[in-house]
mmCIF file of C-alpha atoms in Angstrom:
data_model
loop_
_atom_site.group_PDB
_atom_site.id
_atom_site.type_symbol
_atom_site.label_atom_id
_atom_site.label_comp_id
_atom_site.label_asym_id
_atom_site.label_seq_id
_atom_site.Cartn_x
_atom_site.Cartn_y
_atom_site.Cartn_z
ATOM 1 C CA UNK Z 1 12.540 0.657 -24.058
ATOM 2 C CA UNK Z 2 14.070 3.963 -25.204
ATOM 3 C CA UNK Z 3 11.692 6.734 -26.182
ATOM 4 C CA UNK Z 4 11.997 8.145 -29.679
ATOM 5 C CA UNK Z 5 10.113 11.371 -30.380
ATOM 6 C CA UNK Z 6 9.746 10.364 -34.039
ATOM 7 C CA UNK Z 7 7.802 7.228 -33.024
ATOM 8 C CA UNK Z 8 4.926 9.401 -31.806
ATOM 9 C CA UNK Z 9 2.000 10.113 -34.092
ATOM 10 C CA UNK Z 10 1.959 13.628 -35.597
ATOM 11 C CA UNK Z 11 -0.892 14.554 -33.262
ATOM 12 C CA UNK Z 12 1.097 13.393 -30.208
ATOM 13 C CA UNK Z 13 4.191 15.290 -31.382
ATOM 14 C CA UNK Z 14 2.120 18.467 -31.687
ATOM 15 C CA UNK Z 15 1.266 18.242 -27.976
ATOM 16 C CA UNK Z 16 4.909 18.193 -26.867
ATOM 17 C CA UNK Z 17 6.351 21.593 -25.979
ATOM 18 C CA UNK Z 18 9.328 22.892 -27.955
ATOM 19 C CA UNK Z 19 11.691 22.131 -25.104
ATOM 20 C CA UNK Z 20 10.984 18.972 -23.161
ATOM 21 C CA UNK Z 21 13.225 16.877 -20.977
ATOM 22 C CA UNK Z 22 13.235 13.106 -20.879
ATOM 23 C CA UNK Z 23 11.981 11.848 -17.520
ATOM 24 C CA UNK Z 24 14.514 10.795 -14.932
ATOM 25 C CA UNK Z 25 13.779 10.026 -11.262
ATOM 26 C CA UNK Z 26 15.689 13.160 -10.231
ATOM 27 C CA UNK Z 27 13.006 15.275 -11.942
ATOM 28 C CA UNK Z 28 10.229 13.952 -9.694
ATOM 29 C CA UNK Z 29 8.436 16.872 -8.069
ATOM 30 C CA UNK Z 30 5.880 14.897 -6.088
ATOM 31 C CA UNK Z 31 5.346 11.231 -5.292
ATOM 32 C CA UNK Z 32 2.326 9.584 -3.687
ATOM 33 C CA UNK Z 33 0.970 6.074 -3.236
ATOM 34 C CA UNK Z 34 -2.801 5.763 -3.336
ATOM 35 C CA UNK Z 35 -4.561 2.905 -1.554
ATOM 36 C CA UNK Z 36 -7.099 0.818 -3.458
ATOM 37 C CA UNK Z 37 -10.130 2.998 -4.103
ATOM 38 C CA UNK Z 38 -8.073 6.112 -3.387
ATOM 39 C CA UNK Z 39 -8.410 9.306 -5.408
ATOM 40 C CA UNK Z 40 -6.274 12.289 -6.392
ATOM 41 C CA UNK Z 41 -6.830 15.423 -8.437
ATOM 42 C CA UNK Z 42 -4.650 18.312 -9.461
ATOM 43 C CA UNK Z 43 -3.690 20.728 -12.196
ATOM 44 C CA UNK Z 44 -1.100 19.304 -14.576
ATOM 45 C CA UNK Z 45 0.536 21.935 -16.742
ATOM 46 C CA UNK Z 46 1.670 21.425 -20.330
ATOM 47 C CA UNK Z 47 5.038 19.734 -20.472
ATOM 48 C CA UNK Z 48 4.545 18.015 -17.111
ATOM 49 C CA UNK Z 49 4.561 14.225 -17.050
ATOM 50 C CA UNK Z 50 2.515 11.937 -14.841
ATOM 51 C CA UNK Z 51 3.747 8.430 -14.217
ATOM 52 C CA UNK Z 52 1.337 5.805 -12.910
ATOM 53 C CA UNK Z 53 2.830 2.640 -11.420
ATOM 54 C CA UNK Z 54 0.903 -0.414 -10.256
ATOM 55 C CA UNK Z 55 3.001 -1.463 -7.259
ATOM 56 C CA UNK Z 56 0.992 -4.628 -6.517
ATOM 57 C CA UNK Z 57 0.486 -5.841 -10.088
ATOM 58 C CA UNK Z 58 -3.297 -6.069 -9.967
ATOM 59 C CA UNK Z 59 -4.687 -2.542 -10.105
ATOM 60 C CA UNK Z 60 -6.313 -0.256 -12.620
ATOM 61 C CA UNK Z 61 -6.785 3.479 -12.768
ATOM 62 C CA UNK Z 62 -9.720 5.653 -13.749
ATOM 63 C CA UNK Z 63 -8.721 9.009 -15.197
ATOM 64 C CA UNK Z 64 -10.823 12.060 -15.994
ATOM 65 C CA UNK Z 65 -9.139 15.013 -17.677
ATOM 66 C CA UNK Z 66 -10.464 18.521 -18.151
ATOM 67 C CA UNK Z 67 -8.916 21.532 -19.860
ATOM 68 C CA UNK Z 68 -7.854 24.227 -17.435
ATOM 69 C CA UNK Z 69 -9.243 26.774 -16.688
ATOM 70 C CA UNK Z 70 -12.374 26.083 -18.770
ATOM 71 C CA UNK Z 71 -13.704 22.795 -17.461
ATOM 72 C CA UNK Z 72 -16.235 22.418 -20.275
ATOM 73 C CA UNK Z 73 -13.595 20.757 -22.473
ATOM 74 C CA UNK Z 74 -12.922 17.232 -21.245
ATOM 75 C CA UNK Z 75 -11.355 13.908 -22.230
ATOM 76 C CA UNK Z 76 -13.531 11.989 -24.696
ATOM 77 C CA UNK Z 77 -12.849 8.250 -24.897
ATOM 78 C CA UNK Z 78 -14.937 7.581 -28.066
ATOM 79 C CA UNK Z 79 -13.196 10.343 -30.038
ATOM 80 C CA UNK Z 80 -9.794 9.214 -28.751
ATOM 81 C CA UNK Z 81 -10.272 5.639 -29.930
ATOM 82 C CA UNK Z 82 -12.064 6.500 -33.178
ATOM 83 C CA UNK Z 83 -9.505 9.066 -34.353
ATOM 84 C CA UNK Z 84 -6.635 6.603 -33.859
ATOM 85 C CA UNK Z 85 -8.433 3.471 -35.091
ATOM 86 C CA UNK Z 86 -7.758 1.500 -31.916
ATOM 87 C CA UNK Z 87 -9.526 -0.046 -28.942
ATOM 88 C CA UNK Z 88 -6.551 0.226 -26.575
ATOM 89 C CA UNK Z 89 -4.187 3.064 -25.727
ATOM 90 C CA UNK Z 90 -0.425 2.663 -25.546
ATOM 91 C CA UNK Z 91 2.805 4.531 -26.312
ATOM 92 C CA UNK Z 92 2.426 7.060 -29.119
ATOM 93 C CA UNK Z 93 -1.307 7.616 -28.677
ATOM 94 C CA UNK Z 94 -2.974 10.841 -27.603
ATOM 95 C CA UNK Z 95 -6.071 11.370 -25.492
ATOM 96 C CA UNK Z 96 -8.526 13.623 -27.316
ATOM 97 C CA UNK Z 97 -10.910 16.169 -25.843
ATOM 98 C CA UNK Z 98 -14.554 16.409 -26.832
ATOM 99 C CA UNK Z 99 -13.500 19.402 -28.952
ATOM 100 C CA UNK Z 100 -11.006 17.359 -30.977
ATOM 101 C CA UNK Z 101 -7.838 18.633 -29.299
ATOM 102 C CA UNK Z 102 -5.036 16.507 -27.865
ATOM 103 C CA UNK Z 103 -5.406 16.820 -24.101
ATOM 104 C CA UNK Z 104 -2.394 14.601 -23.318
ATOM 105 C CA UNK Z 105 -0.087 12.086 -24.952
ATOM 106 C CA UNK Z 106 1.362 8.747 -23.871
ATOM 107 C CA UNK Z 107 5.127 8.959 -24.433
ATOM 108 C CA UNK Z 108 6.005 5.694 -22.668
ATOM 109 C CA UNK Z 109 4.206 2.514 -21.634
ATOM 110 C CA UNK Z 110 5.510 -0.596 -19.881
ATOM 111 C CA UNK Z 111 2.151 -2.413 -19.868
ATOM 112 C CA UNK Z 112 1.634 -2.584 -23.624
ATOM 113 C CA UNK Z 113 -2.021 -1.561 -23.766
ATOM 114 C CA UNK Z 114 -4.725 0.024 -21.638
ATOM 115 C CA UNK Z 115 -8.431 -0.780 -21.694
ATOM 116 C CA UNK Z 116 -10.357 2.474 -21.930
ATOM 117 C CA UNK Z 117 -13.848 1.004 -22.210
ATOM 118 C CA UNK Z 118 -14.560 -0.304 -18.701
ATOM 119 C CA UNK Z 119 -15.574 2.259 -16.119
ATOM 120 C CA UNK Z 120 -15.370 2.472 -12.360
ATOM 121 C CA UNK Z 121 -17.424 0.289 -10.071
ATOM 122 C CA UNK Z 122 -20.644 1.623 -8.553
ATOM 123 C CA UNK Z 123 -22.306 0.703 -5.232
ATOM 124 C CA UNK Z 124 -24.573 -2.014 -6.669
ATOM 125 C CA UNK Z 125 -21.753 -3.769 -8.544
ATOM 126 C CA UNK Z 126 -19.453 -3.559 -5.515
ATOM 127 C CA UNK Z 127 -22.091 -5.135 -3.270
ATOM 128 C CA UNK Z 128 -22.807 -7.881 -5.825
ATOM 129 C CA UNK Z 129 -19.106 -8.712 -6.218
ATOM 130 C CA UNK Z 130 -17.844 -8.392 -2.634
ATOM 131 C CA UNK Z 131 -20.946 -8.459 -0.439
ATOM 132 C CA UNK Z 132 -22.070 -5.934 2.143
ATOM 133 C CA UNK Z 133 -19.044 -5.150 4.318
ATOM 134 C CA UNK Z 134 -19.381 -2.012 6.450
ATOM 135 C CA UNK Z 135 -16.329 -0.189 7.771
ATOM 136 C CA UNK Z 136 -17.249 -1.001 11.387
ATOM 137 C CA UNK Z 137 -17.019 -4.712 10.622
ATOM 138 C CA UNK Z 138 -13.962 -4.768 8.365
ATOM 139 C CA UNK Z 139 -12.002 -1.717 9.596
ATOM 140 C CA UNK Z 140 -9.459 -0.524 7.042
ATOM 141 C CA UNK Z 141 -10.188 -3.432 4.714
ATOM 142 C CA UNK Z 142 -13.420 -1.752 3.629
ATOM 143 C CA UNK Z 143 -14.133 -1.518 -0.082
ATOM 144 C CA UNK Z 144 -14.194 1.896 -1.692
ATOM 145 C CA UNK Z 145 -16.296 2.794 -4.690
ATOM 146 C CA UNK Z 146 -14.349 4.337 -7.569
ATOM 147 C CA UNK Z 147 -17.381 6.335 -8.651
ATOM 148 C CA UNK Z 148 -17.523 8.077 -5.254
ATOM 149 C CA UNK Z 149 -13.826 8.944 -5.430
ATOM 150 C CA UNK Z 150 -14.248 10.577 -8.838
ATOM 151 C CA UNK Z 151 -17.267 12.574 -7.644
ATOM 152 C CA UNK Z 152 -15.413 13.818 -4.556
ATOM 153 C CA UNK Z 153 -12.450 14.961 -6.665
ATOM 154 C CA UNK Z 154 -14.710 16.680 -9.210
ATOM 155 C CA UNK Z 155 -16.355 18.773 -6.490
ATOM 156 C CA UNK Z 156 -12.955 20.241 -5.574
ATOM 157 C CA UNK Z 157 -12.667 22.042 -8.894
#
């Protein structure tokens, strides 16, 4: 599906720098595949695009975003959904900060919608769903808790 800048909401268009380049694979600066339960964090500058791809067809992603360098301004899911009168995010939507600013925009989407309401799994829910499976017993097939991954990445900044 071709991307048309004019299809974006005015708020999303305001977040695009004056000069931006349509993504092509040749522009990829860094590529990584995260295992289930894996985590990553980094500084993403204005005008830089992130592309998330579910290679197995059954994954989800938990994303926290903070303004840099002042980490007191962060992504706010309720404000994001309320300001755009939607329950799901897709192409043309923006993610709002808790201070009402667009923190990022979604210029392209091959899924069609993204559920922003469900959070990451915690230790109790993981144990209830999958049972108690220690690493020593299940080796690399151990289950990782998304909540722990987010906390580890937050401590880096």
